[in-house]
Amino acid sequence: MSVDEAVKELVEAAQLAKGNAYAPYSRFAVGAAVRLTDGTIIGAANFENASYGLSLCAETVALAAANAQGRLGDVEAIAVVGGDTAPVTPCGRCRQILNEAEQVAARPIAIYCATRGDDSVVTYSVAELLPFAFGTKDLGCTSSRTSQE
């Protein structure tokens, strides 16, 4: 599969996941999909709550799903789909969570942002979206994983 085909497949998975968004308050549905190093794709959608601060963004749900499968370190890319006229980018909270995931993966995570009905995709890195990020190095940690082993 070519790079363009892989990106298209990931964006399509995010678009499909967007259909499962629970966004009765903002009415702003967002879908996300992460691709793991073995090609596995995990899709997710935003999940709002009447207590707005408890709402979950699609990107966070997708990364949490990868983590729940023990695969956070295998994330290599994420696609985000939402909005009508311009590609939507992850919010500040999601950017910080992507930064953490990138530290766990110990490799760059590509971020593909697209609109819902358009073929145009904008690619970002975590560093572009979150310069001067706070991370494990700021806490003196060598790894962001803790283990009970």
GROMACS .gro file of C-alpha atoms in nm:
model
  149
    1MET     CA    1   0.000   0.000   0.000
    2SER     CA    2   0.143   0.340  -0.096
    3VAL     CA    3   0.175   0.624   0.152
    4ASP     CA    4  -0.110   0.811  -0.015
    5GLU     CA    5  -0.331   0.501   0.001
    6ALA     CA    6  -0.241   0.449   0.368
    7VAL     CA    7  -0.329   0.810   0.451
    8LYS     CA    8  -0.653   0.786   0.253
    9GLU     CA    9  -0.746   0.464   0.434
   10LEU     CA   10  -0.678   0.626   0.773
   11VAL     CA   11  -0.879   0.939   0.686
   12GLU     CA   12  -1.167   0.721   0.563
   13ALA     CA   13  -1.161   0.530   0.893
   14ALA     CA   14  -1.179   0.860   1.083
   15GLN     CA   15  -1.467   0.972   0.861
   16LEU     CA   16  -1.651   0.646   0.930
   17ALA     CA   17  -1.589   0.677   1.305
   18LYS     CA   18  -1.722   1.033   1.296
   19GLY     CA   19  -2.063   0.885   1.223
   20ASN     CA   20  -2.060   0.746   1.578
   21ALA     CA   21  -1.998   1.083   1.743
   22TYR     CA   22  -2.216   1.174   2.038
   23ALA     CA   23  -2.226   1.553   2.011
   24PRO     CA   24  -2.575   1.672   2.112
   25TYR     CA   25  -2.447   1.996   2.269
   26SER     CA   26  -2.191   2.135   2.025
   27ARG     CA   27  -2.327   1.948   1.724
   28PHE     CA   28  -1.963   1.931   1.613
   29ALA     CA   29  -1.894   1.569   1.530
   30VAL     CA   30  -1.532   1.460   1.507
   31GLY     CA   31  -1.384   1.126   1.410
   32ALA     CA   32  -1.030   1.005   1.461
   33ALA     CA   33  -0.840   0.694   1.367
   34VAL     CA   34  -0.496   0.578   1.473
   35ARG     CA   35  -0.277   0.348   1.269
   36LEU     CA   36  -0.046   0.110   1.450
   37THR     CA   37   0.289  -0.014   1.322
   38ASP     CA   38   0.134  -0.342   1.202
   39GLY     CA   39  -0.131  -0.157   0.999
   40THR     CA   40  -0.413  -0.205   1.250
   41ILE     CA   41  -0.652   0.092   1.251
   42ILE     CA   42  -0.852   0.195   1.558
   43GLY     CA   43  -1.135   0.442   1.499
   44ALA     CA   44  -1.305   0.664   1.756
   45ALA     CA   45  -1.546   0.956   1.784
   46ASN     CA   46  -1.600   1.242   2.024
   47PHE     CA   47  -1.825   1.175   2.322
   48GLU     CA   48  -1.982   1.482   2.483
   49ASN     CA   49  -2.130   1.516   2.829
   50ALA     CA   50  -2.376   1.767   2.974
   51SER     CA   51  -2.096   1.857   3.215
   52TYR     CA   52  -1.879   1.986   2.931
   53GLY     CA   53  -1.546   1.931   3.104
   54LEU     CA   54  -1.614   1.557   3.107
   55SER     CA   55  -1.647   1.539   2.729
   56LEU     CA   56  -1.391   1.330   2.542
   57CYS     CA   57  -1.238   1.428   2.210
   58ALA     CA   58  -1.211   1.170   1.932
   59GLU     CA   59  -0.831   1.184   1.935
   60THR     CA   60  -0.817   1.106   2.307
   61VAL     CA   61  -1.066   0.822   2.272
   62ALA     CA   62  -0.863   0.669   1.987
   63LEU     CA   63  -0.535   0.691   2.178
   64ALA     CA   64  -0.697   0.555   2.495
   65ALA     CA   65  -0.835   0.261   2.294
   66ALA     CA   66  -0.485   0.186   2.163
   67ASN     CA   67  -0.352   0.207   2.518
   68ALA     CA   68  -0.628  -0.024   2.647
   69GLN     CA   69  -0.502  -0.283   2.399
   70GLY     CA   70  -0.146  -0.235   2.521
   71ARG     CA   71  -0.057  -0.075   2.188
   72LEU     CA   72   0.004   0.295   2.267
   73GLY     CA   73   0.372   0.249   2.184
   74ASP     CA   74   0.274   0.119   1.840
   75VAL     CA   75   0.087   0.433   1.728
   76GLU     CA   76   0.249   0.580   1.417
   77ALA     CA   77  -0.023   0.810   1.280
   78ILE     CA   78  -0.361   0.964   1.356
   79ALA     CA   79  -0.623   1.112   1.126
   80VAL     CA   80  -0.878   1.366   1.247
   81VAL     CA   81  -1.193   1.452   1.051
   82GLY     CA   82  -1.446   1.722   1.137
   83GLY     CA   83  -1.567   2.058   1.021
   84ASP     CA   84  -1.711   2.157   0.687
   85THR     CA   85  -1.477   2.407   0.528
   86ALA     CA   86  -1.132   2.366   0.680
   87PRO     CA   87  -0.944   2.073   0.829
   88VAL     CA   88  -0.991   2.051   1.204
   89THR     CA   89  -0.681   2.019   1.421
   90PRO     CA   90  -0.657   1.863   1.767
   91CYS     CA   91  -0.740   2.089   2.061
   92GLY     CA   92  -0.471   2.184   2.312
   93ARG     CA   93  -0.555   1.896   2.545
   94CYS     CA   94  -0.535   1.644   2.261
   95ARG     CA   95  -0.207   1.794   2.145
   96GLN     CA   96  -0.063   1.733   2.490
   97ILE     CA   97  -0.195   1.375   2.490
   98LEU     CA   98  -0.046   1.320   2.143
   99ASN     CA   99   0.286   1.449   2.276
  100GLU     CA  100   0.273   1.190   2.555
  101ALA     CA  101   0.184   0.913   2.307
  102GLU     CA  102   0.475   1.017   2.088
  103GLN     CA  103   0.711   0.993   2.385
  104VAL     CA  104   0.580   0.643   2.464
  105ALA     CA  105   0.617   0.540   2.098
  106ALA     CA  106   0.967   0.695   2.082
  107ARG     CA  107   0.898   0.800   1.723
  108PRO     CA  108   0.714   1.084   1.551
  109ILE     CA  109   0.338   1.043   1.514
  110ALA     CA  110   0.202   1.190   1.191
  111ILE     CA  111  -0.119   1.390   1.232
  112TYR     CA  112  -0.347   1.404   0.927
  113CYS     CA  113  -0.627   1.661   0.943
  114ALA     CA  114  -0.913   1.664   0.693
  115THR     CA  115  -1.259   1.805   0.634
  116ARG     CA  116  -1.558   1.580   0.618
  117GLY     CA  117  -1.632   1.595   0.248
  118ASP     CA  118  -1.301   1.688   0.093
  119ASP     CA  119  -0.999   1.501  -0.031
  120SER     CA  120  -0.755   1.761   0.099
  121VAL     CA  121  -0.546   1.653   0.395
  122VAL     CA  122  -0.305   1.869   0.594
  123THR     CA  123  -0.019   1.690   0.769
  124TYR     CA  124   0.132   1.810   1.096
  125SER     CA  125   0.383   1.686   1.348
  126VAL     CA  126   0.326   1.704   1.722
  127ALA     CA  127   0.611   1.956   1.746
  128GLU     CA  128   0.439   2.183   1.492
  129LEU     CA  129   0.110   2.177   1.682
  130LEU     CA  130   0.262   2.191   2.030
  131PRO     CA  131   0.596   2.372   2.039
  132PHE     CA  132   0.764   2.385   2.380
  133ALA     CA  133   0.557   2.087   2.497
  134PHE     CA  134   0.560   1.976   2.859
  135GLY     CA  135   0.650   1.610   2.888
  136THR     CA  136   0.822   1.332   3.073
  137LYS     CA  137   1.161   1.500   3.039
  138ASP     CA  138   1.028   1.793   3.243
  139LEU     CA  139   0.945   1.552   3.524
  140GLY     CA  140   1.281   1.380   3.511
  141CYS     CA  141   1.126   1.057   3.383
  142THR     CA  142   1.298   0.827   3.139
  143SER     CA  143   0.968   0.673   3.036
  144SER     CA  144   0.607   0.777   3.060
  145ARG     CA  145   0.504   0.418   3.136
  146THR     CA  146   0.486   0.281   3.485
  147SER     CA  147   0.474  -0.087   3.547
  148GLN     CA  148   0.372  -0.320   3.825
  149GLU     CA  149   0.605  -0.592   3.692
   0.00000   0.00000   0.00000
